[in-house]
PDB file of C-alpha atoms in Angstrom:
ATOM      1  CA  MET Z   1      19.049  -8.668  16.060  1.00  0.00           C
ATOM      2  CA  ASN Z   2      20.425 -12.101  15.224  1.00  0.00           C
ATOM      3  CA  LYS Z   3      20.246 -13.708  11.783  1.00  0.00           C
ATOM      4  CA  LYS Z   4      17.613 -16.267  12.824  1.00  0.00           C
ATOM      5  CA  HIS Z   5      15.276 -13.547  14.097  1.00  0.00           C
ATOM      6  CA  TYR Z   6      15.818 -11.454  10.956  1.00  0.00           C
ATOM      7  CA  LEU Z   7      15.135 -14.497   8.752  1.00  0.00           C
ATOM      8  CA  LYS Z   8      11.882 -15.265  10.606  1.00  0.00           C
ATOM      9  CA  LYS Z   9      10.673 -11.672  10.182  1.00  0.00           C
ATOM     10  CA  SER Z  10      11.610 -11.708   6.506  1.00  0.00           C
ATOM     11  CA  ILE Z  11       9.817 -14.995   5.796  1.00  0.00           C
ATOM     12  CA  ILE Z  12       6.594 -13.805   7.432  1.00  0.00           C
ATOM     13  CA  PHE Z  13       6.803 -10.514   5.533  1.00  0.00           C
ATOM     14  CA  ILE Z  14       7.399 -12.297   2.211  1.00  0.00           C
ATOM     15  CA  ILE Z  15       4.556 -14.817   2.655  1.00  0.00           C
ATOM     16  CA  ILE Z  16       1.983 -12.165   3.545  1.00  0.00           C
ATOM     17  CA  CYS Z  17       3.184  -9.966   0.679  1.00  0.00           C
ATOM     18  CA  ILE Z  18       2.937 -12.795  -1.847  1.00  0.00           C
ATOM     19  CA  VAL Z  19      -0.668 -13.462  -0.798  1.00  0.00           C
ATOM     20  CA  LEU Z  20      -1.781  -9.800  -0.872  1.00  0.00           C
ATOM     21  CA  ILE Z  21       0.053  -8.868  -4.073  1.00  0.00           C
ATOM     22  CA  SER Z  22      -1.278 -12.018  -5.761  1.00  0.00           C
ATOM     23  CA  LEU Z  23      -4.826 -11.093  -4.740  1.00  0.00           C
ATOM     24  CA  ASP Z  24      -4.326  -7.634  -6.242  1.00  0.00           C
ATOM     25  CA  GLN Z  25      -2.890  -9.000  -9.486  1.00  0.00           C
ATOM     26  CA  ILE Z  26      -5.561 -11.713  -9.817  1.00  0.00           C
ATOM     27  CA  THR Z  27      -8.388  -9.199  -9.381  1.00  0.00           C
ATOM     28  CA  LYS Z  28      -6.799  -6.876 -11.962  1.00  0.00           C
ATOM     29  CA  TYR Z  29      -6.382  -9.773 -14.387  1.00  0.00           C
ATOM     30  CA  ALA Z  30     -10.023 -10.738 -13.892  1.00  0.00           C
ATOM     31  CA  ALA Z  31     -11.128  -7.138 -14.441  1.00  0.00           C
ATOM     32  CA  VAL Z  32      -9.159  -6.839 -17.685  1.00  0.00           C
ATOM     33  CA  ASN Z  33     -10.579 -10.119 -18.991  1.00  0.00           C
ATOM     34  CA  SER Z  34     -14.201  -9.625 -17.967  1.00  0.00           C
ATOM     35  CA  LEU Z  35     -14.841  -5.873 -18.045  1.00  0.00           C
ATOM     36  CA  THR Z  36     -13.312  -4.882 -21.379  1.00  0.00           C
ATOM     37  CA  ASP Z  37     -16.506  -3.686 -23.059  1.00  0.00           C
ATOM     38  CA  ASN Z  38     -18.922  -3.182 -20.219  1.00  0.00           C
ATOM     39  CA  THR Z  39     -19.572  -2.089 -16.659  1.00  0.00           C
ATOM     40  CA  LYS Z  40     -21.017  -4.552 -14.168  1.00  0.00           C
ATOM     41  CA  VAL Z  41     -23.395  -2.916 -11.714  1.00  0.00           C
ATOM     42  CA  LEU Z  42     -23.322  -4.587  -8.314  1.00  0.00           C
ATOM     43  CA  ILE Z  43     -25.469  -2.102  -6.368  1.00  0.00           C
ATOM     44  CA  LYS Z  44     -27.393   0.341  -8.558  1.00  0.00           C
ATOM     45  CA  ASN Z  45     -26.188   3.977  -8.246  1.00  0.00           C
ATOM     46  CA  PHE Z  46     -23.580   2.954  -5.671  1.00  0.00           C
ATOM     47  CA  LEU Z  47     -21.081   0.172  -6.520  1.00  0.00           C
ATOM     48  CA  SER Z  48     -19.998  -1.159  -9.880  1.00  0.00           C
ATOM     49  CA  LEU Z  49     -17.022  -2.649 -11.660  1.00  0.00           C
ATOM     50  CA  GLU Z  50     -15.688  -0.519 -14.492  1.00  0.00           C
ATOM     51  CA  LEU Z  51     -12.336  -0.990 -16.217  1.00  0.00           C
ATOM     52  CA  VAL Z  52     -10.048   2.078 -16.282  1.00  0.00           C
ATOM     53  CA  TYR Z  53      -6.387   2.304 -17.269  1.00  0.00           C
ATOM     54  CA  ASN Z  54      -4.683   4.908 -15.067  1.00  0.00           C
ATOM     55  CA  ASN Z  55      -1.462   6.454 -16.388  1.00  0.00           C
ATOM     56  CA  GLY Z  56      -1.158   8.715 -13.338  1.00  0.00           C
ATOM     57  CA  ALA Z  57      -1.080   8.516  -9.582  1.00  0.00           C
ATOM     58  CA  ALA Z  58      -3.981   8.689  -7.141  1.00  0.00           C
ATOM     59  CA  PHE Z  59      -7.077  10.237  -8.705  1.00  0.00           C
ATOM     60  CA  GLY Z  60      -5.280  10.315 -12.064  1.00  0.00           C
ATOM     61  CA  ILE Z  61      -2.880  13.144 -11.164  1.00  0.00           C
ATOM     62  CA  LEU Z  62       0.577  13.441 -12.755  1.00  0.00           C
ATOM     63  CA  GLN Z  63      -0.331  11.555 -15.917  1.00  0.00           C
ATOM     64  CA  ASN Z  64       2.409   9.696 -17.806  1.00  0.00           C
ATOM     65  CA  GLN Z  65       5.110   9.989 -15.117  1.00  0.00           C
ATOM     66  CA  ARG Z  66       5.887   6.257 -15.134  1.00  0.00           C
ATOM     67  CA  VAL Z  67       9.624   6.481 -14.384  1.00  0.00           C
ATOM     68  CA  LEU Z  68       9.085   8.945 -11.529  1.00  0.00           C
ATOM     69  CA  PHE Z  69       6.401   6.722  -9.963  1.00  0.00           C
ATOM     70  CA  CYS Z  70       8.593   3.626 -10.265  1.00  0.00           C
ATOM     71  CA  ILE Z  71      11.598   5.305  -8.631  1.00  0.00           C
ATOM     72  CA  ILE Z  72       9.542   6.766  -5.787  1.00  0.00           C
ATOM     73  CA  THR Z  73       7.772   3.435  -5.210  1.00  0.00           C
ATOM     74  CA  ILE Z  74      11.019   1.463  -5.067  1.00  0.00           C
ATOM     75  CA  ILE Z  75      12.524   3.911  -2.552  1.00  0.00           C
ATOM     76  CA  LEU Z  76       9.330   3.836  -0.484  1.00  0.00           C
ATOM     77  CA  CYS Z  77       9.291   0.028  -0.472  1.00  0.00           C
ATOM     78  CA  ILE Z  78      12.889  -0.141   0.754  1.00  0.00           C
ATOM     79  CA  ILE Z  79      12.104   2.264   3.601  1.00  0.00           C
ATOM     80  CA  ILE Z  80       8.930   0.358   4.528  1.00  0.00           C
ATOM     81  CA  GLU Z  81      10.700  -2.985   4.642  1.00  0.00           C
ATOM     82  CA  PHE Z  82      13.413  -1.455   6.830  1.00  0.00           C
ATOM     83  CA  ILE Z  83      10.787  -0.130   9.258  1.00  0.00           C
ATOM     84  CA  TYR Z  84       9.028  -3.510   9.291  1.00  0.00           C
ATOM     85  CA  ILE Z  85      12.259  -5.289  10.192  1.00  0.00           C
ATOM     86  CA  LYS Z  86      13.128  -2.744  12.901  1.00  0.00           C
ATOM     87  CA  LEU Z  87       9.743  -3.096  14.632  1.00  0.00           C
ATOM     88  CA  PRO Z  88       9.625  -5.753  17.342  1.00  0.00           C
ATOM     89  CA  TYR Z  89       6.627  -8.113  17.410  1.00  0.00           C
ATOM     90  CA  LYS Z  90       5.557  -7.493  20.973  1.00  0.00           C
ATOM     91  CA  GLY Z  91       3.219  -4.516  21.012  1.00  0.00           C
ATOM     92  CA  TYR Z  92       3.777  -3.548  17.379  1.00  0.00           C
ATOM     93  CA  ILE Z  93       1.703  -5.984  15.331  1.00  0.00           C
ATOM     94  CA  PRO Z  94      -0.724  -3.228  14.213  1.00  0.00           C
ATOM     95  CA  LEU Z  95       2.185  -1.141  12.888  1.00  0.00           C
ATOM     96  CA  LYS Z  96       3.662  -4.196  11.214  1.00  0.00           C
ATOM     97  CA  ALA Z  97       0.318  -4.812   9.484  1.00  0.00           C
ATOM     98  CA  VAL Z  98       0.234  -1.191   8.325  1.00  0.00           C
ATOM     99  CA  THR Z  99       3.710  -1.453   6.813  1.00  0.00           C
ATOM    100  CA  ILE Z 100       2.746  -4.644   4.998  1.00  0.00           C
ATOM    101  CA  GLY Z 101      -0.424  -3.038   3.618  1.00  0.00           C
ATOM    102  CA  ILE Z 102       1.401  -0.006   2.259  1.00  0.00           C
ATOM    103  CA  PHE Z 103       4.224  -2.152   0.874  1.00  0.00           C
ATOM    104  CA  CYS Z 104       1.847  -4.559  -0.899  1.00  0.00           C
ATOM    105  CA  GLY Z 105      -0.277  -1.782  -2.349  1.00  0.00           C
ATOM    106  CA  ALA Z 106       2.780   0.039  -3.640  1.00  0.00           C
ATOM    107  CA  CYS Z 107       4.191  -3.166  -5.135  1.00  0.00           C
ATOM    108  CA  GLY Z 108       0.886  -4.149  -6.736  1.00  0.00           C
ATOM    109  CA  ASN Z 109       0.662  -0.870  -8.627  1.00  0.00           C
ATOM    110  CA  LEU Z 110       4.412  -0.882  -9.351  1.00  0.00           C
ATOM    111  CA  ILE Z 111       4.039  -4.258 -11.075  1.00  0.00           C
ATOM    112  CA  ASP Z 112       1.335  -2.775 -13.314  1.00  0.00           C
ATOM    113  CA  ARG Z 113       3.391   0.304 -14.153  1.00  0.00           C
ATOM    114  CA  MET Z 114       6.500  -1.687 -14.965  1.00  0.00           C
ATOM    115  CA  ARG Z 115       4.636  -4.342 -16.965  1.00  0.00           C
ATOM    116  CA  THR Z 116       2.131  -2.229 -18.904  1.00  0.00           C
ATOM    117  CA  GLY Z 117       2.880   1.436 -18.233  1.00  0.00           C
ATOM    118  CA  TYR Z 118      -0.436   2.003 -16.464  1.00  0.00           C
ATOM    119  CA  VAL Z 119      -2.381   0.798 -13.426  1.00  0.00           C
ATOM    120  CA  VAL Z 120      -5.585  -1.198 -13.823  1.00  0.00           C
ATOM    121  CA  ASP Z 121      -8.443   0.285 -11.779  1.00  0.00           C
ATOM    122  CA  PHE Z 122     -11.880  -1.284 -11.708  1.00  0.00           C
ATOM    123  CA  ILE Z 123     -13.827  -0.598  -8.507  1.00  0.00           C
ATOM    124  CA  ALA Z 124     -16.316   2.262  -8.874  1.00  0.00           C
ATOM    125  CA  PHE Z 125     -18.310   4.026  -6.152  1.00  0.00           C
ATOM    126  CA  ASP Z 126     -20.944   6.579  -7.025  1.00  0.00           C
ATOM    127  CA  PHE Z 127     -22.854   8.691  -4.513  1.00  0.00           C
ATOM    128  CA  GLY Z 128     -25.668  10.517  -6.218  1.00  0.00           C
ATOM    129  CA  SER Z 129     -24.071  12.771  -8.815  1.00  0.00           C
ATOM    130  CA  TYR Z 130     -20.564  12.288  -7.347  1.00  0.00           C
ATOM    131  CA  SER Z 131     -18.444   9.637  -8.988  1.00  0.00           C
ATOM    132  CA  PHE Z 132     -15.432   8.591  -6.883  1.00  0.00           C
ATOM    133  CA  PRO Z 133     -12.231   7.923  -8.879  1.00  0.00           C
ATOM    134  CA  ARG Z 134     -11.815   4.269  -9.848  1.00  0.00           C
ATOM    135  CA  PHE Z 135      -9.445   2.179  -7.762  1.00  0.00           C
ATOM    136  CA  ASN Z 136      -8.165  -1.355  -7.184  1.00  0.00           C
ATOM    137  CA  MET Z 137      -7.136  -3.707  -4.364  1.00  0.00           C
ATOM    138  CA  ALA Z 138      -3.649  -2.182  -4.116  1.00  0.00           C
ATOM    139  CA  ASP Z 139      -5.216   1.240  -3.611  1.00  0.00           C
ATOM    140  CA  ILE Z 140      -7.376  -0.200  -0.832  1.00  0.00           C
ATOM    141  CA  TYR Z 141      -4.279  -1.639   0.881  1.00  0.00           C
ATOM    142  CA  VAL Z 142      -2.502   1.715   0.781  1.00  0.00           C
ATOM    143  CA  THR Z 143      -5.490   3.834   1.794  1.00  0.00           C
ATOM    144  CA  VAL Z 144      -6.669   1.668   4.693  1.00  0.00           C
ATOM    145  CA  SER Z 145      -3.088   1.224   5.914  1.00  0.00           C
ATOM    146  CA  ALA Z 146      -2.328   4.952   5.696  1.00  0.00           C
ATOM    147  CA  PHE Z 147      -5.425   5.856   7.735  1.00  0.00           C
ATOM    148  CA  ALA Z 148      -4.585   3.122  10.241  1.00  0.00           C
ATOM    149  CA  ALA Z 149      -0.997   4.414  10.486  1.00  0.00           C
ATOM    150  CA  ILE Z 150      -2.210   7.946  11.174  1.00  0.00           C
ATOM    151  CA  PHE Z 151      -4.552   6.667  13.879  1.00  0.00           C
ATOM    152  CA  LEU Z 152      -1.850   4.490  15.462  1.00  0.00           C
ATOM    153  CA  LEU Z 153       0.754   7.240  15.419  1.00  0.00           C
ATOM    154  CA  LEU Z 154      -1.636   9.843  16.834  1.00  0.00           C
ATOM    155  CA  PHE Z 155      -3.399   7.786  19.490  1.00  0.00           C
ATOM    156  CA  ILE Z 156      -1.574   4.546  20.271  1.00  0.00           C
ATOM    157  CA  TYR Z 157       2.185   4.868  19.871  1.00  0.00           C
ATOM    158  CA  ASP Z 158       3.997   7.747  21.510  1.00  0.00           C
ATOM    159  CA  ASP Z 159       7.524   8.977  20.882  1.00  0.00           C
ATOM    160  CA  LYS Z 160       8.981   6.728  23.580  1.00  0.00           C
ATOM    161  CA  LYS Z 161       7.480   3.602  21.997  1.00  0.00           C
ATOM    162  CA  LEU Z 162       8.894   4.521  18.582  1.00  0.00           C
ATOM    163  CA  SER Z 163      12.280   5.790  19.747  1.00  0.00           C
ATOM    164  CA  HIS Z 164      14.107   2.588  18.751  1.00  0.00           C
ATOM    165  CA  ILE Z 165      13.209   3.027  15.059  1.00  0.00           C
ATOM    166  CA  LEU Z 166      12.955   6.805  14.863  1.00  0.00           C
ATOM    167  CA  LYS Z 167      15.594   9.170  16.132  1.00  0.00           C
ATOM    168  CA  GLY Z 168      15.024  12.890  16.516  1.00  0.00           C
ATOM    169  CA  ASP Z 169      17.531  15.689  16.448  1.00  0.00           C
ATOM    170  CA  ARG Z 170      17.505  18.696  18.755  1.00  0.00           C
ATOM    171  CA  ASN Z 171      15.224  20.574  16.369  1.00  0.00           C
ATOM    172  CA  GLY Z 172      12.499  17.922  16.605  1.00  0.00           C
ATOM    173  CA  VAL Z 173      13.147  16.560  13.112  1.00  0.00           C
ATOM    174  CA  TRP Z 174      12.582  12.804  12.879  1.00  0.00           C
ATOM    175  CA  TYR Z 175      14.507  10.413  10.700  1.00  0.00           C
ATOM    176  CA  ILE Z 176      14.777   6.643  10.396  1.00  0.00           C
ATOM    177  CA  LEU Z 177      17.874   4.864  11.675  1.00  0.00           C
TER     178      LEU Z 177
END
């Protein structure tokens, strides 16, 4: 890949990331400033906005492991950007979108962890007596992108289509080159 092509891919990646990460950070800022003492019900017994400070990972697991989460997130982001750059445009735009979604979600929560030590969650879904763990825009990016990636890898892209970014050894173990 020539430098001009690499630069074009990088600029597109950066612009989209700035927009998505900014949206995540703006919504978290708004939640912190407007939900401090109360919950705002949007749809009774279903959707509300409720401020929660999460010191753990998804669903509040592994509380107070800030350094571990930061290290893992940085490594993950480097791998994701590498995959994004290795993917050609033609025929791979859905996979490129998935990588951007995961990258932006990871970065959005990483910014929170590095800045404050916790992640701001504020979207609340309740179904009857079940209360889904609170989440934010970054979590939506990661979750939707992860499900889309699973779908794409299971039903759209076969091993031949991915062979230029993934290499397998004789034992069927895949790794990124």
